[in-house]
Amino acid sequence: MSNTEMATMWINTMAALATVVASWAALRALIIQTSPDIIMFIRPDKASPSFARLIIRNIGEAPAYNVTFRISQNLFPTSSIEYEKASIVFDKGYAILPPKQEREILLGQFKELEQLWGSTVEEVEVSFSKKYGARRISTRCPVEIGSFQSTITISCETQLQRNQLAAFREIRQLGKRLKGIEAAVSSLADCD
C-alpha cells in the first residue's frame, strides 16, 4: 500500500468518525430541546413568608403533559384545608406544564410542617409524558423543608437602582465641591 493510499484511508476514516460524532451530538441536542424536565422544591409564600409552598417546575425545553404526583397526607398538618385543596391536584394532576413554568401548592405554616417533616428528604414520584396521551415517564424528585431553618436573602440590583445610587453619590460630591469653592472664595476675600 502506497503512502497516498494510506493517507486517503486515514482521511476517510477520520471523516467517517467526525460524521458519527456530529450526528450523535445533533441527536443529543434534539433530545434535550424536546424533553421536559421536572423538579420540585419548597419555598416561602410570597405574600406570607411564614407559610410554605410546594413548587413544581418544568426546567426542560418542552412542555410536560399529564403531570401527576402525590405527597403523603402525613406531611400536611392534621385535618388541614391545605391537604384537601392539594388532593384535588393529586387526583387530577396538571394537563400541561409549559417549559420554564411552575405551579404552586400551599403546604401550611413552616412551624407546623417542621415538626412533621423534620430533617428528612421526601422523595416524590412524578410522572408525565412528552406528548399528550403518550407513554408516561416517571422520575423521583427529592423535596425537603429542613433548609428553611436558616434564611438567605439574595437581592438583585437593577440598572435603575444602580443609576439612582450613582446620582445620589454625585449629589453628595457636588455638595462637598460647593463647600470647597465657598472656602476658596472666602479665603480670597479675606486676602483682599
PDB file of C-alpha atoms in Angstrom:
ATOM      1  CA  MET A   1       0.000   0.000   0.000  1.00  0.00           C
ATOM      2  CA  SER A   2       1.403   3.341  -1.013  1.00  0.00           C
ATOM      3  CA  ASN A   3       1.652   6.418   1.195  1.00  0.00           C
ATOM      4  CA  THR A   4      -1.069   8.141  -0.830  1.00  0.00           C
ATOM      5  CA  GLU A   5      -3.484   5.239  -0.331  1.00  0.00           C
ATOM      6  CA  MET A   6      -2.741   5.134   3.417  1.00  0.00           C
ATOM      7  CA  ALA A   7      -3.290   8.885   3.729  1.00  0.00           C
ATOM      8  CA  THR A   8      -6.573   8.618   1.795  1.00  0.00           C
ATOM      9  CA  MET A   9      -7.746   5.735   4.006  1.00  0.00           C
ATOM     10  CA  TRP A  10      -6.792   7.674   7.182  1.00  0.00           C
ATOM     11  CA  ILE A  11      -8.641  10.820   5.968  1.00  0.00           C
ATOM     12  CA  ASN A  12     -11.749   8.758   5.070  1.00  0.00           C
ATOM     13  CA  THR A  13     -11.709   7.080   8.492  1.00  0.00           C
ATOM     14  CA  MET A  14     -11.414  10.427  10.299  1.00  0.00           C
ATOM     15  CA  ALA A  15     -14.212  11.908   8.137  1.00  0.00           C
ATOM     16  CA  ALA A  16     -16.482   8.945   8.955  1.00  0.00           C
ATOM     17  CA  LEU A  17     -15.681   9.266  12.662  1.00  0.00           C
ATOM     18  CA  ALA A  18     -16.369  13.027  12.579  1.00  0.00           C
ATOM     19  CA  THR A  19     -19.720  12.357  10.848  1.00  0.00           C
ATOM     20  CA  VAL A  20     -20.713   9.846  13.543  1.00  0.00           C
ATOM     21  CA  VAL A  21     -19.753  12.261  16.361  1.00  0.00           C
ATOM     22  CA  ALA A  22     -21.577  15.178  14.717  1.00  0.00           C
ATOM     23  CA  SER A  23     -24.695  13.038  14.197  1.00  0.00           C
ATOM     24  CA  TRP A  24     -24.647  11.888  17.820  1.00  0.00           C
ATOM     25  CA  ALA A  25     -24.253  15.499  19.047  1.00  0.00           C
ATOM     26  CA  ALA A  26     -27.131  16.687  16.830  1.00  0.00           C
ATOM     27  CA  LEU A  27     -29.369  13.861  18.065  1.00  0.00           C
ATOM     28  CA  ARG A  28     -28.457  14.600  21.695  1.00  0.00           C
ATOM     29  CA  ALA A  29     -29.231  18.318  21.205  1.00  0.00           C
ATOM     30  CA  LEU A  30     -32.589  17.432  19.628  1.00  0.00           C
ATOM     31  CA  ILE A  31     -33.491  15.170  22.569  1.00  0.00           C
ATOM     32  CA  ILE A  32     -32.566  17.879  25.083  1.00  0.00           C
ATOM     33  CA  GLN A  33     -34.551  20.520  23.184  1.00  0.00           C
ATOM     34  CA  THR A  34     -37.656  18.348  23.028  1.00  0.00           C
ATOM     35  CA  SER A  35     -37.629  16.978  26.568  1.00  0.00           C
ATOM     36  CA  PRO A  36     -39.403  18.251  29.670  1.00  0.00           C
ATOM     37  CA  ASP A  37     -37.568  18.061  32.988  1.00  0.00           C
ATOM     38  CA  ILE A  38     -39.477  18.330  36.263  1.00  0.00           C
ATOM     39  CA  ILE A  39     -38.116  19.457  39.638  1.00  0.00           C
ATOM     40  CA  MET A  40     -39.885  20.117  42.944  1.00  0.00           C
ATOM     41  CA  PHE A  41     -38.856  22.285  45.868  1.00  0.00           C
ATOM     42  CA  ILE A  42     -40.309  24.224  48.772  1.00  0.00           C
ATOM     43  CA  ARG A  43     -40.122  27.983  49.156  1.00  0.00           C
ATOM     44  CA  PRO A  44     -41.759  30.570  51.401  1.00  0.00           C
ATOM     45  CA  ASP A  45     -45.048  32.060  50.254  1.00  0.00           C
ATOM     46  CA  LYS A  46     -44.503  35.484  48.661  1.00  0.00           C
ATOM     47  CA  ALA A  47     -47.420  37.114  50.497  1.00  0.00           C
ATOM     48  CA  SER A  48     -46.778  35.459  53.873  1.00  0.00           C
ATOM     49  CA  PRO A  49     -43.229  34.062  54.346  1.00  0.00           C
ATOM     50  CA  SER A  50     -44.261  32.041  57.421  1.00  0.00           C
ATOM     51  CA  PHE A  51     -46.146  29.701  55.044  1.00  0.00           C
ATOM     52  CA  ALA A  52     -44.538  27.137  52.750  1.00  0.00           C
ATOM     53  CA  ARG A  53     -45.440  26.394  49.160  1.00  0.00           C
ATOM     54  CA  LEU A  54     -44.522  23.310  47.158  1.00  0.00           C
ATOM     55  CA  ILE A  55     -43.278  24.340  43.721  1.00  0.00           C
ATOM     56  CA  ILE A  56     -43.301  22.005  40.748  1.00  0.00           C
ATOM     57  CA  ARG A  57     -41.321  23.468  37.835  1.00  0.00           C
ATOM     58  CA  ASN A  58     -40.573  22.315  34.327  1.00  0.00           C
ATOM     59  CA  ILE A  59     -36.945  23.308  33.752  1.00  0.00           C
ATOM     60  CA  GLY A  60     -36.855  21.496  30.407  1.00  0.00           C
ATOM     61  CA  GLU A  61     -37.215  22.884  26.910  1.00  0.00           C
ATOM     62  CA  ALA A  62     -40.538  21.193  26.063  1.00  0.00           C
ATOM     63  CA  PRO A  63     -43.955  21.004  27.734  1.00  0.00           C
ATOM     64  CA  ALA A  64     -44.774  18.189  30.143  1.00  0.00           C
ATOM     65  CA  TYR A  65     -48.250  16.678  29.716  1.00  0.00           C
ATOM     66  CA  ASN A  66     -50.437  14.790  32.212  1.00  0.00           C
ATOM     67  CA  VAL A  67     -48.212  15.705  35.166  1.00  0.00           C
ATOM     68  CA  THR A  68     -49.214  13.745  38.280  1.00  0.00           C
ATOM     69  CA  PHE A  69     -47.669  13.305  41.724  1.00  0.00           C
ATOM     70  CA  ARG A  70     -48.769  12.698  45.310  1.00  0.00           C
ATOM     71  CA  ILE A  71     -47.432  13.750  48.691  1.00  0.00           C
ATOM     72  CA  SER A  72     -48.301  11.771  51.803  1.00  0.00           C
ATOM     73  CA  GLN A  73     -51.085  13.219  53.927  1.00  0.00           C
ATOM     74  CA  ASN A  74     -48.733  12.734  56.913  1.00  0.00           C
ATOM     75  CA  LEU A  75     -46.643  15.656  55.628  1.00  0.00           C
ATOM     76  CA  PHE A  76     -49.551  18.081  55.970  1.00  0.00           C
ATOM     77  CA  PRO A  77     -50.868  19.389  59.301  1.00  0.00           C
ATOM     78  CA  THR A  78     -53.655  17.211  60.738  1.00  0.00           C
ATOM     79  CA  SER A  79     -57.070  17.782  59.092  1.00  0.00           C
ATOM     80  CA  SER A  80     -55.708  20.723  57.130  1.00  0.00           C
ATOM     81  CA  ILE A  81     -57.578  22.587  54.448  1.00  0.00           C
ATOM     82  CA  GLU A  82     -54.285  22.691  52.536  1.00  0.00           C
ATOM     83  CA  TYR A  83     -54.331  18.897  52.052  1.00  0.00           C
ATOM     84  CA  GLU A  84     -57.951  18.953  50.880  1.00  0.00           C
ATOM     85  CA  LYS A  85     -57.063  21.526  48.232  1.00  0.00           C
ATOM     86  CA  ALA A  86     -53.842  19.731  47.268  1.00  0.00           C
ATOM     87  CA  SER A  87     -55.631  16.380  46.937  1.00  0.00           C
ATOM     88  CA  ILE A  88     -57.646  17.830  44.041  1.00  0.00           C
ATOM     89  CA  VAL A  89     -54.330  18.373  42.224  1.00  0.00           C
ATOM     90  CA  PHE A  90     -53.079  14.936  43.324  1.00  0.00           C
ATOM     91  CA  ASP A  91     -56.214  13.278  41.893  1.00  0.00           C
ATOM     92  CA  LYS A  92     -56.320  15.155  38.574  1.00  0.00           C
ATOM     93  CA  GLY A  93     -52.755  16.376  38.036  1.00  0.00           C
ATOM     94  CA  TYR A  94     -51.893  19.083  35.556  1.00  0.00           C
ATOM     95  CA  ALA A  95     -52.874  18.686  31.915  1.00  0.00           C
ATOM     96  CA  ILE A  96     -49.819  20.658  30.807  1.00  0.00           C
ATOM     97  CA  LEU A  97     -46.814  22.285  32.432  1.00  0.00           C
ATOM     98  CA  PRO A  98     -45.135  24.551  29.844  1.00  0.00           C
ATOM     99  CA  PRO A  99     -41.340  24.864  29.677  1.00  0.00           C
ATOM    100  CA  LYS A 100     -39.770  27.211  32.263  1.00  0.00           C
ATOM    101  CA  GLN A 101     -43.119  27.472  34.105  1.00  0.00           C
ATOM    102  CA  GLU A 102     -44.209  26.340  37.559  1.00  0.00           C
ATOM    103  CA  ARG A 103     -47.278  25.520  39.652  1.00  0.00           C
ATOM    104  CA  GLU A 104     -47.639  26.029  43.418  1.00  0.00           C
ATOM    105  CA  ILE A 105     -49.413  24.185  46.217  1.00  0.00           C
ATOM    106  CA  LEU A 106     -49.785  25.688  49.692  1.00  0.00           C
ATOM    107  CA  LEU A 107     -48.474  23.255  52.312  1.00  0.00           C
ATOM    108  CA  GLY A 108     -49.076  25.208  55.536  1.00  0.00           C
ATOM    109  CA  GLN A 109     -47.090  27.087  58.174  1.00  0.00           C
ATOM    110  CA  PHE A 110     -43.387  26.291  58.475  1.00  0.00           C
ATOM    111  CA  LYS A 111     -43.521  25.824  62.249  1.00  0.00           C
ATOM    112  CA  GLU A 112     -46.193  23.105  61.854  1.00  0.00           C
ATOM    113  CA  LEU A 113     -44.513  21.485  58.866  1.00  0.00           C
ATOM    114  CA  GLU A 114     -41.099  21.373  60.540  1.00  0.00           C
ATOM    115  CA  GLN A 115     -42.427  19.001  63.180  1.00  0.00           C
ATOM    116  CA  LEU A 116     -43.916  16.704  60.506  1.00  0.00           C
ATOM    117  CA  TRP A 117     -41.024  16.732  58.033  1.00  0.00           C
ATOM    118  CA  GLY A 118     -38.090  17.080  60.396  1.00  0.00           C
ATOM    119  CA  SER A 119     -34.805  16.890  58.511  1.00  0.00           C
ATOM    120  CA  THR A 120     -35.910  14.068  56.214  1.00  0.00           C
ATOM    121  CA  VAL A 121     -35.901  14.270  52.452  1.00  0.00           C
ATOM    122  CA  GLU A 122     -39.194  13.177  50.938  1.00  0.00           C
ATOM    123  CA  GLU A 123     -38.941  11.519  47.531  1.00  0.00           C
ATOM    124  CA  VAL A 124     -41.956  12.398  45.422  1.00  0.00           C
ATOM    125  CA  GLU A 125     -42.628  10.313  42.339  1.00  0.00           C
ATOM    126  CA  VAL A 126     -43.695  12.483  39.424  1.00  0.00           C
ATOM    127  CA  SER A 127     -44.968  11.052  36.166  1.00  0.00           C
ATOM    128  CA  PHE A 128     -45.595  12.897  32.919  1.00  0.00           C
ATOM    129  CA  SER A 129     -45.477  12.413  29.175  1.00  0.00           C
ATOM    130  CA  LYS A 130     -43.677  14.238  26.377  1.00  0.00           C
ATOM    131  CA  LYS A 131     -46.813  14.308  24.229  1.00  0.00           C
ATOM    132  CA  TYR A 132     -50.455  14.348  25.256  1.00  0.00           C
ATOM    133  CA  GLY A 133     -51.656  10.766  25.620  1.00  0.00           C
ATOM    134  CA  ALA A 134     -48.185   9.316  25.009  1.00  0.00           C
ATOM    135  CA  ARG A 135     -46.247   6.840  27.155  1.00  0.00           C
ATOM    136  CA  ARG A 136     -45.618   8.149  30.674  1.00  0.00           C
ATOM    137  CA  ILE A 137     -42.190   8.853  32.127  1.00  0.00           C
ATOM    138  CA  SER A 138     -41.575   8.627  35.874  1.00  0.00           C
ATOM    139  CA  THR A 139     -38.960  10.477  37.887  1.00  0.00           C
ATOM    140  CA  ARG A 140     -38.245  10.901  41.589  1.00  0.00           C
ATOM    141  CA  CYS A 141     -37.935  14.421  42.981  1.00  0.00           C
ATOM    142  CA  PRO A 142     -36.286  14.941  46.380  1.00  0.00           C
ATOM    143  CA  VAL A 143     -38.126  17.544  48.479  1.00  0.00           C
ATOM    144  CA  GLU A 144     -37.020  18.818  51.899  1.00  0.00           C
ATOM    145  CA  ILE A 145     -38.038  21.509  54.319  1.00  0.00           C
ATOM    146  CA  GLY A 146     -35.007  21.475  56.627  1.00  0.00           C
ATOM    147  CA  SER A 147     -33.052  24.107  54.705  1.00  0.00           C
ATOM    148  CA  PHE A 148     -35.525  26.777  55.823  1.00  0.00           C
ATOM    149  CA  GLN A 149     -34.102  26.740  59.332  1.00  0.00           C
ATOM    150  CA  SER A 150     -31.750  29.408  58.057  1.00  0.00           C
ATOM    151  CA  THR A 151     -32.711  32.034  55.548  1.00  0.00           C
ATOM    152  CA  ILE A 152     -30.526  33.567  52.887  1.00  0.00           C
ATOM    153  CA  THR A 153     -31.681  36.730  51.188  1.00  0.00           C
ATOM    154  CA  ILE A 154     -30.467  37.242  47.670  1.00  0.00           C
ATOM    155  CA  SER A 155     -31.151  40.602  46.120  1.00  0.00           C
ATOM    156  CA  CYS A 156     -30.636  41.657  42.547  1.00  0.00           C
ATOM    157  CA  GLU A 157     -29.793  45.281  41.948  1.00  0.00           C
ATOM    158  CA  THR A 158     -31.476  46.633  38.817  1.00  0.00           C
ATOM    159  CA  GLN A 159     -29.901  49.140  36.450  1.00  0.00           C
ATOM    160  CA  LEU A 160     -32.346  51.802  37.666  1.00  0.00           C
ATOM    161  CA  GLN A 161     -31.244  51.213  41.281  1.00  0.00           C
ATOM    162  CA  ARG A 162     -27.568  51.460  40.260  1.00  0.00           C
ATOM    163  CA  ASN A 163     -28.268  54.727  38.406  1.00  0.00           C
ATOM    164  CA  GLN A 164     -30.131  56.137  41.422  1.00  0.00           C
ATOM    165  CA  LEU A 165     -27.241  55.240  43.727  1.00  0.00           C
ATOM    166  CA  ALA A 166     -24.710  56.826  41.340  1.00  0.00           C
ATOM    167  CA  ALA A 167     -26.833  60.010  41.150  1.00  0.00           C
ATOM    168  CA  PHE A 168     -27.026  60.127  44.955  1.00  0.00           C
ATOM    169  CA  ARG A 169     -23.218  59.835  45.200  1.00  0.00           C
ATOM    170  CA  GLU A 170     -22.806  62.623  42.635  1.00  0.00           C
ATOM    171  CA  ILE A 171     -25.139  64.909  44.613  1.00  0.00           C
ATOM    172  CA  ARG A 172     -23.132  64.287  47.788  1.00  0.00           C
ATOM    173  CA  GLN A 173     -19.892  65.010  45.915  1.00  0.00           C
ATOM    174  CA  LEU A 174     -21.411  68.192  44.452  1.00  0.00           C
ATOM    175  CA  GLY A 175     -22.163  69.440  47.977  1.00  0.00           C
ATOM    176  CA  LYS A 176     -18.540  68.839  49.018  1.00  0.00           C
ATOM    177  CA  ARG A 177     -17.267  70.619  45.899  1.00  0.00           C
ATOM    178  CA  LEU A 178     -19.502  73.630  46.556  1.00  0.00           C
ATOM    179  CA  LYS A 179     -18.179  73.852  50.125  1.00  0.00           C
ATOM    180  CA  GLY A 180     -14.635  73.762  48.753  1.00  0.00           C
ATOM    181  CA  ILE A 181     -15.419  76.566  46.296  1.00  0.00           C
ATOM    182  CA  GLU A 182     -17.057  78.574  49.091  1.00  0.00           C
ATOM    183  CA  ALA A 183     -13.962  78.122  51.282  1.00  0.00           C
ATOM    184  CA  ALA A 184     -11.653  79.204  48.405  1.00  0.00           C
ATOM    185  CA  VAL A 185     -13.756  82.292  47.652  1.00  0.00           C
ATOM    186  CA  SER A 186     -13.865  83.282  51.306  1.00  0.00           C
ATOM    187  CA  SER A 187     -10.094  82.847  51.668  1.00  0.00           C
ATOM    188  CA  LEU A 188      -9.622  85.082  48.598  1.00  0.00           C
ATOM    189  CA  ALA A 189     -11.992  87.662  50.114  1.00  0.00           C
ATOM    190  CA  ASP A 190     -10.000  87.596  53.367  1.00  0.00           C
ATOM    191  CA  CYS A 191      -6.774  88.275  51.441  1.00  0.00           C
ATOM    192  CA  ASP A 192      -8.172  91.500  49.942  1.00  0.00           C
TER     193      ASP A 192
END
